[in-house]
Tab-separated table of C-alpha atoms in Angstrom:
chain	number	residue	atom	x	y	z
A	1	MET	CA	22.698	25.023	-3.040
A	2	LEU	CA	22.647	24.226	-7.028
A	3	GLU	CA	23.454	27.238	-9.023
A	4	LEU	CA	20.653	28.471	-11.272
A	5	ALA	CA	22.270	27.560	-14.293
A	6	VAL	CA	22.198	23.657	-13.121
A	7	LEU	CA	18.788	23.999	-12.126
A	8	LYS	CA	17.618	25.513	-15.432
A	9	LYS	CA	19.496	22.295	-17.222
A	10	LYS	CA	17.576	20.079	-14.685
A	11	ALA	CA	14.383	21.487	-15.153
A	12	VAL	CA	14.865	21.101	-19.212
A	13	ASP	CA	15.601	17.709	-18.350
A	14	LEU	CA	12.457	16.783	-16.284
A	15	LEU	CA	10.224	18.554	-18.931
A	16	CYS	CA	11.671	16.052	-21.478
A	17	GLN	CA	10.993	13.139	-18.815
A	18	LEU	CA	7.543	14.208	-18.416
A	19	ILE	CA	6.593	14.890	-22.040
A	20	GLU	CA	7.866	11.134	-22.602
A	21	THR	CA	5.623	10.037	-19.955
A	22	GLN	CA	1.766	9.459	-20.788
A	23	SER	CA	-0.053	11.966	-18.177
A	24	PHE	CA	-3.795	12.399	-19.590
A	25	SER	CA	-5.627	13.805	-17.185
A	26	SER	CA	-6.714	11.068	-14.368
A	27	GLU	CA	-3.860	9.075	-15.657
A	28	GLU	CA	-1.067	10.879	-14.139
A	29	ASP	CA	0.263	8.397	-11.941
A	30	LYS	CA	3.512	7.964	-13.517
A	31	THR	CA	4.394	11.668	-13.875
A	32	ALA	CA	3.652	11.666	-10.338
A	33	ASP	CA	6.225	9.087	-9.527
A	34	ILE	CA	8.881	11.584	-11.658
A	35	ILE	CA	7.679	14.668	-9.813
A	36	PHE	CA	7.769	13.043	-6.330
A	37	ASN	CA	11.370	11.505	-6.791
A	38	PHE	CA	12.772	14.892	-8.293
A	39	LEU	CA	11.754	16.530	-5.198
A	40	THR	CA	13.330	13.866	-2.981
A	41	GLU	CA	16.542	13.411	-5.214
A	42	HIS	CA	17.065	17.509	-4.605
A	43	GLY	CA	16.752	17.116	-0.728
A	44	ALA	CA	12.860	17.809	-0.064
A	45	THR	CA	10.654	16.143	1.780
A	46	ALA	CA	7.700	14.842	-0.871
A	47	HIS	CA	3.965	14.267	-0.037
A	48	ARG	CA	1.705	12.605	-2.423
A	49	GLN	CA	-2.304	11.991	-2.566
A	50	ASN	CA	-3.634	10.287	-5.596
A	51	ASN	CA	-1.647	12.015	-8.279
A	52	ASN	CA	-0.854	15.251	-6.361
A	53	VAL	CA	2.738	15.598	-5.463
A	54	TRP	CA	3.457	18.729	-3.145
A	55	SER	CA	6.160	19.736	-0.874
A	56	ILE	CA	6.333	22.056	2.309
A	57	HIS	CA	9.754	24.112	2.614
A	58	PRO	CA	11.583	22.697	5.788
A	59	ASN	CA	11.560	25.944	8.031
A	60	TYR	CA	7.657	26.231	7.937
A	61	ASP	CA	6.496	28.448	10.811
A	62	GLU	CA	2.769	28.907	11.400
A	63	ASN	CA	3.415	32.499	12.468
A	64	LYS	CA	4.225	33.133	8.689
A	65	LYS	CA	2.109	33.922	5.906
A	66	THR	CA	2.303	31.162	3.521
A	67	ILE	CA	2.821	31.254	-0.758
A	68	LEU	CA	1.913	28.084	-2.768
A	69	LEU	CA	3.524	27.443	-6.065
A	70	ASN	CA	1.306	25.057	-8.196
A	71	SER	CA	0.866	24.004	-11.739
A	72	HIS	CA	-0.439	20.807	-12.928
A	73	HIS	CA	1.252	17.695	-14.709
A	74	ASP	CA	-1.768	16.249	-16.491
A	75	THR	CA	-2.321	16.834	-20.456
A	76	VAL	CA	-5.334	16.674	-22.763
A	77	LYS	CA	-5.248	13.841	-25.161
A	78	PHE	CA	-3.678	14.351	-28.618
A	79	GLY	CA	-5.523	14.634	-32.100
A	80	SER	CA	-4.512	13.227	-35.333
A	81	SER	CA	-3.150	16.390	-36.845
A	82	TRP	CA	0.279	16.041	-34.972
A	83	THR	CA	3.242	15.951	-37.422
A	84	TYR	CA	5.502	15.077	-34.349
A	85	ASN	CA	5.230	12.142	-32.187
A	86	PRO	CA	3.619	14.332	-28.872
A	87	LEU	CA	4.953	11.496	-26.657
A	88	LYS	CA	8.517	12.200	-27.418
A	89	ALA	CA	10.577	15.348	-26.321
A	90	THR	CA	11.893	16.823	-29.930
A	91	ILE	CA	14.497	19.478	-29.462
A	92	GLU	CA	15.330	21.817	-32.455
A	93	GLY	CA	17.557	24.386	-31.450
A	94	ASP	CA	15.773	26.681	-29.218
A	95	LYS	CA	12.474	24.878	-29.732
A	96	LEU	CA	11.172	21.880	-27.330
A	97	VAL	CA	7.955	20.054	-29.257
A	98	GLY	CA	5.796	17.653	-27.262
A	99	LEU	CA	2.588	17.045	-25.678
A	100	GLY	CA	2.358	19.290	-22.523
A	101	SER	CA	5.117	21.446	-23.155
A	102	ASN	CA	3.491	24.272	-23.255
A	103	ASP	CA	0.435	23.525	-20.861
A	104	ALA	CA	1.534	23.537	-18.368
A	105	GLY	CA	4.816	21.373	-18.092
A	106	ALA	CA	7.060	24.212	-18.532
A	107	SER	CA	5.283	25.853	-15.684
A	108	ALA	CA	5.427	23.058	-13.668
A	109	VAL	CA	9.447	22.481	-14.181
A	110	SER	CA	9.861	26.130	-13.910
A	111	LEU	CA	8.076	26.247	-10.312
A	112	LEU	CA	9.952	23.165	-8.994
A	113	ALA	CA	13.542	24.359	-9.851
A	114	THR	CA	12.488	27.803	-8.128
A	115	TYR	CA	11.398	25.767	-5.080
A	116	VAL	CA	14.500	23.908	-5.042
A	117	ASN	CA	16.652	27.128	-5.357
A	118	PHE	CA	14.850	28.409	-2.215
A	119	LEU	CA	15.370	25.062	-0.542
A	120	ASN	CA	17.858	26.107	2.083
A	121	GLU	CA	16.966	29.466	2.624
A	122	ASP	CA	15.281	30.995	5.786
A	123	LEU	CA	12.646	33.089	4.069
A	124	PRO	CA	10.112	35.640	5.634
A	125	TYR	CA	7.719	33.666	4.435
A	126	ASN	CA	6.400	29.949	3.770
A	127	LEU	CA	6.516	28.132	0.546
A	128	ILE	CA	4.835	25.237	-0.595
A	129	VAL	CA	5.216	23.599	-4.074
A	130	ALA	CA	2.599	21.363	-5.443
A	131	ILE	CA	2.257	19.947	-9.015
A	132	THR	CA	-1.176	18.325	-9.252
A	133	ALA	CA	-3.304	16.218	-11.116
A	134	GLU	CA	-6.924	16.350	-13.206
A	135	GLU	CA	-6.658	20.298	-14.157
A	136	GLU	CA	-7.835	19.611	-17.431
A	137	SER	CA	-10.740	17.497	-16.707
A	138	SER	CA	-11.753	19.777	-13.553
A	139	GLY	CA	-11.705	16.125	-11.857
A	140	GLU	CA	-12.319	15.544	-8.330
A	141	LEU	CA	-8.915	14.595	-7.559
A	142	ASN	CA	-7.395	17.778	-8.577
A	143	VAL	CA	-5.947	20.425	-6.515
A	144	ALA	CA	-8.765	21.147	-4.732
A	145	SER	CA	-8.587	17.838	-3.190
A	146	ILE	CA	-5.217	18.516	-1.382
A	147	LEU	CA	-6.084	21.882	0.047
A	148	PRO	CA	-7.568	20.544	3.222
A	149	SER	CA	-4.243	18.434	4.059
A	150	LEU	CA	-2.173	21.877	3.637
A	151	PRO	CA	-1.621	24.521	5.903
A	152	LYS	CA	-3.361	27.780	5.336
A	153	ILE	CA	-2.564	29.528	2.087
A	154	ASP	CA	-2.584	33.382	1.810
A	155	LEU	CA	-0.902	33.628	-1.857
A	156	GLY	CA	-1.097	31.241	-4.858
A	157	ILE	CA	1.161	31.364	-7.777
A	158	VAL	CA	-0.353	29.401	-10.424
A	159	GLY	CA	1.585	28.254	-13.308
A	160	GLU	CA	0.019	28.462	-16.773
A	161	PRO	CA	1.197	29.858	-19.778
A	162	THR	CA	1.061	33.833	-19.662
A	163	GLN	CA	4.265	34.692	-21.370
A	164	MET	CA	5.381	35.213	-17.524
A	165	ASP	CA	2.987	38.444	-17.446
A	166	MET	CA	0.503	38.304	-14.617
A	167	ALA	CA	-2.877	37.264	-15.176
A	168	ILE	CA	-4.423	39.297	-11.734
A	169	ALA	CA	-8.309	38.301	-12.896
A	170	GLU	CA	-9.928	35.020	-14.340
A	171	ARG	CA	-13.155	34.339	-15.648
A	172	GLY	CA	-15.178	31.517	-13.647
A	173	LEU	CA	-17.392	29.033	-15.680
A	174	VAL	CA	-21.072	27.804	-15.103
A	175	VAL	CA	-21.995	25.323	-17.636
A	176	LEU	CA	-26.270	25.266	-17.785
A	177	ASP	CA	-28.356	22.264	-18.734
A	178	VAL	CA	-31.579	24.356	-20.022
A	179	ILE	CA	-34.716	22.593	-20.771
A	180	ALA	CA	-37.489	24.381	-22.894
A	181	LYS	CA	-40.691	22.630	-22.204
A	182	GLY	CA	-43.989	21.876	-24.606
A	183	LYS	CA	-46.810	19.494	-25.295
A	184	THR	CA	-46.520	16.343	-27.869
A	185	GLY	CA	-48.894	16.420	-30.797
A	186	HIS	CA	-49.253	15.034	-34.192
A	187	ALA	CA	-46.624	17.127	-36.792
A	188	ALA	CA	-49.626	16.604	-39.231
A	189	ARG	CA	-52.532	18.812	-37.272
A	190	ASN	CA	-52.248	22.154	-35.202
A	191	GLU	CA	-51.653	20.223	-32.186
A	192	GLY	CA	-49.314	20.253	-29.057
A	193	ILE	CA	-46.852	22.781	-28.195
A	194	ASN	CA	-43.519	22.976	-29.803
A	195	ALA	CA	-40.661	23.088	-27.544
A	196	ILE	CA	-38.259	23.909	-30.307
A	197	TYR	CA	-40.027	27.215	-30.667
A	198	GLU	CA	-40.260	27.754	-27.164
A	199	ALA	CA	-36.422	27.083	-26.705
A	200	ILE	CA	-35.947	29.751	-29.606
A	201	GLU	CA	-37.259	32.615	-27.134
A	202	ILE	CA	-34.933	31.176	-24.560
A	203	MET	CA	-32.043	31.373	-26.920
A	204	ASN	CA	-32.680	34.503	-28.061
A	205	TRP	CA	-32.933	35.760	-24.164
A	206	PHE	CA	-29.114	34.257	-23.709
A	207	LYS	CA	-28.180	35.757	-27.110
A	208	THR	CA	-29.079	39.319	-26.286
A	209	TYR	CA	-29.247	39.721	-22.313
A	210	GLU	CA	-26.700	41.879	-20.659
A	211	PHE	CA	-25.824	41.912	-16.992
A	212	ASP	CA	-25.102	45.276	-15.515
A	213	ARG	CA	-22.063	45.053	-13.928
A	214	VAL	CA	-18.951	44.864	-16.547
A	215	SER	CA	-15.648	44.287	-15.224
A	216	ASP	CA	-12.837	46.836	-16.064
A	217	MET	CA	-10.662	43.952	-16.704
A	218	LEU	CA	-12.802	40.823	-17.835
A	219	GLY	CA	-15.447	42.577	-19.457
A	220	PRO	CA	-18.919	41.590	-19.671
A	221	VAL	CA	-20.448	37.946	-18.494
A	222	LYS	CA	-20.514	36.116	-21.359
A	223	MET	CA	-23.340	33.237	-22.115
A	224	THR	CA	-23.266	31.086	-25.212
A	225	VAL	CA	-25.663	28.217	-26.383
A	226	THR	CA	-23.264	25.693	-27.156
A	227	GLN	CA	-25.853	22.295	-27.827
A	228	ILE	CA	-29.302	21.988	-28.523
A	229	GLU	CA	-31.283	18.385	-28.626
A	230	ALA	CA	-35.093	17.882	-29.431
A	231	GLY	CA	-37.393	15.398	-30.910
A	232	LYS	CA	-37.780	11.839	-31.342
A	233	GLN	CA	-39.179	11.243	-34.688
A	234	HIS	CA	-40.249	13.724	-37.439
A	235	ASN	CA	-44.167	13.515	-37.181
A	236	VAL	CA	-44.273	14.078	-33.267
A	237	VAL	CA	-44.098	17.715	-31.880
A	238	PRO	CA	-41.543	17.580	-29.196
A	239	ASP	CA	-42.590	18.084	-25.661
A	240	GLU	CA	-39.173	19.030	-24.811
A	241	CYS	CA	-35.692	20.646	-25.926
A	242	ASN	CA	-32.937	20.550	-24.256
A	243	LEU	CA	-30.192	23.400	-24.346
A	244	VAL	CA	-26.122	23.640	-22.720
A	245	VAL	CA	-25.369	27.217	-22.219
A	246	ASP	CA	-21.630	28.029	-21.326
A	247	CYS	CA	-21.557	30.701	-19.142
A	248	ARG	CA	-18.029	32.687	-18.640
A	249	VAL	CA	-18.227	34.562	-15.050
A	250	ASN	CA	-16.508	37.686	-14.340
A	251	GLU	CA	-15.197	38.392	-10.959
A	252	LEU	CA	-18.206	40.880	-9.995
A	253	TYR	CA	-20.833	37.816	-9.818
A	254	SER	CA	-20.554	34.745	-7.743
A	255	ASN	CA	-21.917	31.880	-9.702
A	256	GLU	CA	-24.687	31.347	-7.423
A	257	GLU	CA	-25.860	34.995	-7.938
A	258	LEU	CA	-25.551	34.467	-11.874
A	259	VAL	CA	-27.816	31.208	-11.825
A	260	ASP	CA	-30.588	33.043	-9.809
A	261	ILE	CA	-30.617	35.806	-12.142
A	262	ILE	CA	-31.107	33.555	-14.856
A	263	ILE	CA	-33.695	31.570	-13.132
A	264	LYS	CA	-35.452	35.097	-12.671
A	265	ASN	CA	-35.250	35.828	-16.183
A	266	LEU	CA	-36.661	32.187	-17.458
A	267	PRO	CA	-39.627	31.006	-15.376
A	268	LYS	CA	-41.015	28.819	-18.143
A	269	ALA	CA	-37.519	26.972	-18.498
A	270	VAL	CA	-36.078	24.241	-16.131
A	271	VAL	CA	-32.567	25.707	-15.401
A	272	LYS	CA	-29.898	23.602	-13.486
A	273	ALA	CA	-26.324	24.562	-13.027
A	274	ARG	CA	-23.706	21.277	-13.337
A	275	SER	CA	-21.070	22.719	-10.643
A	276	LEU	CA	-21.136	26.196	-9.054
A	277	ARG	CA	-17.554	25.206	-7.888
A	278	LEU	CA	-15.723	27.156	-10.773
A	279	ASN	CA	-15.201	30.924	-9.510
A	280	SER	CA	-13.820	33.573	-10.932
A	281	SER	CA	-11.199	35.248	-9.358
A	282	ARG	CA	-9.214	38.398	-8.755
A	283	ILE	CA	-6.390	40.095	-6.736
A	284	SER	CA	-5.780	43.848	-6.165
A	285	GLU	CA	-2.970	45.409	-8.497
A	286	ASP	CA	-2.029	47.316	-4.897
A	287	HIS	CA	-1.049	43.474	-3.702
A	288	PRO	CA	2.647	43.375	-3.101
A	289	ILE	CA	3.100	40.568	-5.113
A	290	VAL	CA	1.599	42.225	-8.200
A	291	GLN	CA	3.651	45.379	-7.412
A	292	LYS	CA	6.736	43.247	-7.332
A	293	GLY	CA	5.827	41.584	-10.681
A	294	ILE	CA	5.163	45.195	-12.235
A	295	GLU	CA	8.646	46.136	-11.235
A	296	LEU	CA	9.963	43.131	-12.628
A	297	GLY	CA	8.323	44.016	-16.014
A	298	CYS	CA	5.467	42.094	-16.006
A	299	THR	CA	2.261	43.303	-17.649
A	300	THR	CA	-1.129	42.613	-15.469
A	301	TYR	CA	-4.177	41.419	-17.254
A	302	GLY	CA	-7.613	39.612	-16.996
A	303	SER	CA	-7.565	36.120	-18.596
A	304	PRO	CA	-10.675	34.737	-20.403
A	305	THR	CA	-9.282	30.948	-19.823
A	306	MET	CA	-9.604	29.093	-16.790
A	307	SER	CA	-7.270	27.226	-14.697
A	308	ASP	CA	-6.889	26.015	-10.805
A	309	GLN	CA	-7.199	28.944	-9.429
A	310	ALA	CA	-11.183	28.479	-9.699
A	311	MET	CA	-10.763	26.106	-7.002
A	312	MET	CA	-8.644	28.473	-4.674
A	313	ASN	CA	-10.217	30.393	-1.785
A	314	PHE	CA	-7.488	32.753	-1.487
A	315	GLU	CA	-5.418	35.275	-3.254
A	316	THR	CA	-4.133	34.124	-6.620
A	317	VAL	CA	-1.734	35.271	-9.426
A	318	LYS	CA	-1.573	33.162	-12.742
A	319	MET	CA	1.754	33.220	-14.504
A	320	GLY	CA	4.144	30.963	-16.278
A	321	PRO	CA	6.217	30.639	-19.264
A	322	GLY	CA	4.880	29.650	-22.918
A	323	ASP	CA	1.775	31.215	-24.488
A	324	SER	CA	-1.913	30.264	-24.378
A	325	ALA	CA	-2.335	30.102	-27.768
A	326	ARG	CA	-0.290	27.204	-28.121
A	327	SER	CA	-2.248	25.015	-25.617
A	328	HIS	CA	-4.048	22.121	-27.043
A	329	THR	CA	-2.813	22.692	-30.675
A	330	PRO	CA	-1.052	20.157	-32.550
A	331	ASP	CA	2.903	20.316	-32.381
A	332	GLU	CA	2.740	22.154	-29.081
A	333	TYR	CA	5.971	23.602	-28.120
A	334	ILE	CA	8.083	25.843	-25.505
A	335	TYR	CA	11.385	27.575	-26.178
A	336	LEU	CA	14.142	26.688	-23.898
A	337	SER	CA	14.797	30.090	-23.262
A	338	GLU	CA	11.151	30.639	-21.856
A	339	ILE	CA	11.814	28.301	-19.257
A	340	GLU	CA	15.341	29.677	-18.084
A	341	HIS	CA	13.550	33.476	-18.352
A	342	GLY	CA	10.346	31.881	-16.176
A	343	ILE	CA	12.750	30.361	-13.578
A	344	GLU	CA	14.814	33.823	-13.493
A	345	ARG	CA	11.484	35.684	-12.844
A	346	TYR	CA	9.870	33.570	-10.692
A	347	VAL	CA	12.847	33.519	-8.329
A	348	SER	CA	13.221	37.123	-8.968
A	349	LEU	CA	9.522	37.672	-8.006
A	350	LEU	CA	10.178	35.818	-4.652
A	351	LYS	CA	13.554	36.194	-3.538
A	352	ASP	CA	13.271	39.456	-0.674
A	353	PHE	CA	9.651	39.358	-0.798
A	354	ASN	CA	7.448	40.578	1.885
A	355	PHE	CA	3.992	40.724	2.193
């Protein structure tokens, strides 16, 4: 077994490799190669489906419960405001700058190091590590695409930048396309029904409506009109006004229930959800993994940002090195000490853990 200090260095070296290999969402084939090779080089049996890579602990026993360690290796595309080369791993003292360093490369390499650390141990549970693709784009070939190929999962630890605290609840997302209907007419005469004016009432409803159930962890459901489009030319009263609405769902509503409530309250509008699969999640604070995290010094909280937890129909916690505030920002960075702390806390969390 490799010493933990050696694994920490290997994790940093791996992250540097990942940063310097372009892995925009749905273009992660080369970083998938690197992760596959890292696992095999350290004695693990690696599997790959598209750009998703995973390994199942060799002492798998179908009579034991199973923990999944998951993070993603795709990145968003970088903007023009970077002052560093985003595809170069730049280390300055304790700081490592590079695209995907914080979101979620540090989590991915820390979870891989943790898995390798336990590779030769006889654990009281099954352990799987999966570093997956298309998280940033919620693509069809993300972690959800491989779950049918894995054994039944009882608990997921999802690596995202949380400063190694535990997000035990996470908002879901429903994006709505809403159409306000009117009737065309000449703008010079008092003709037609202006769909923009109809849309004003609809937008006001989205702005003011309050759902009954308020989560103690995530707060109320939040709905925001984010896009609007109407009209073909200046002298024609528009007969349609199209809205896009971003709905952030707490764990007290299913996505289907949310959409049903909206449709019932807007009988004159056409309301269609783009997807219902990005669900909210919550795990009890009494769950043994949460209790052990608290013993180790983790703070528990509800996360407003979404992750691949939304794709998982089993209990999950979200935790990883780094800070969510750095994600998708110019000159994204992680501290090397955060990676070291992340590996230490993951290992401590799993060592001697029992369901």
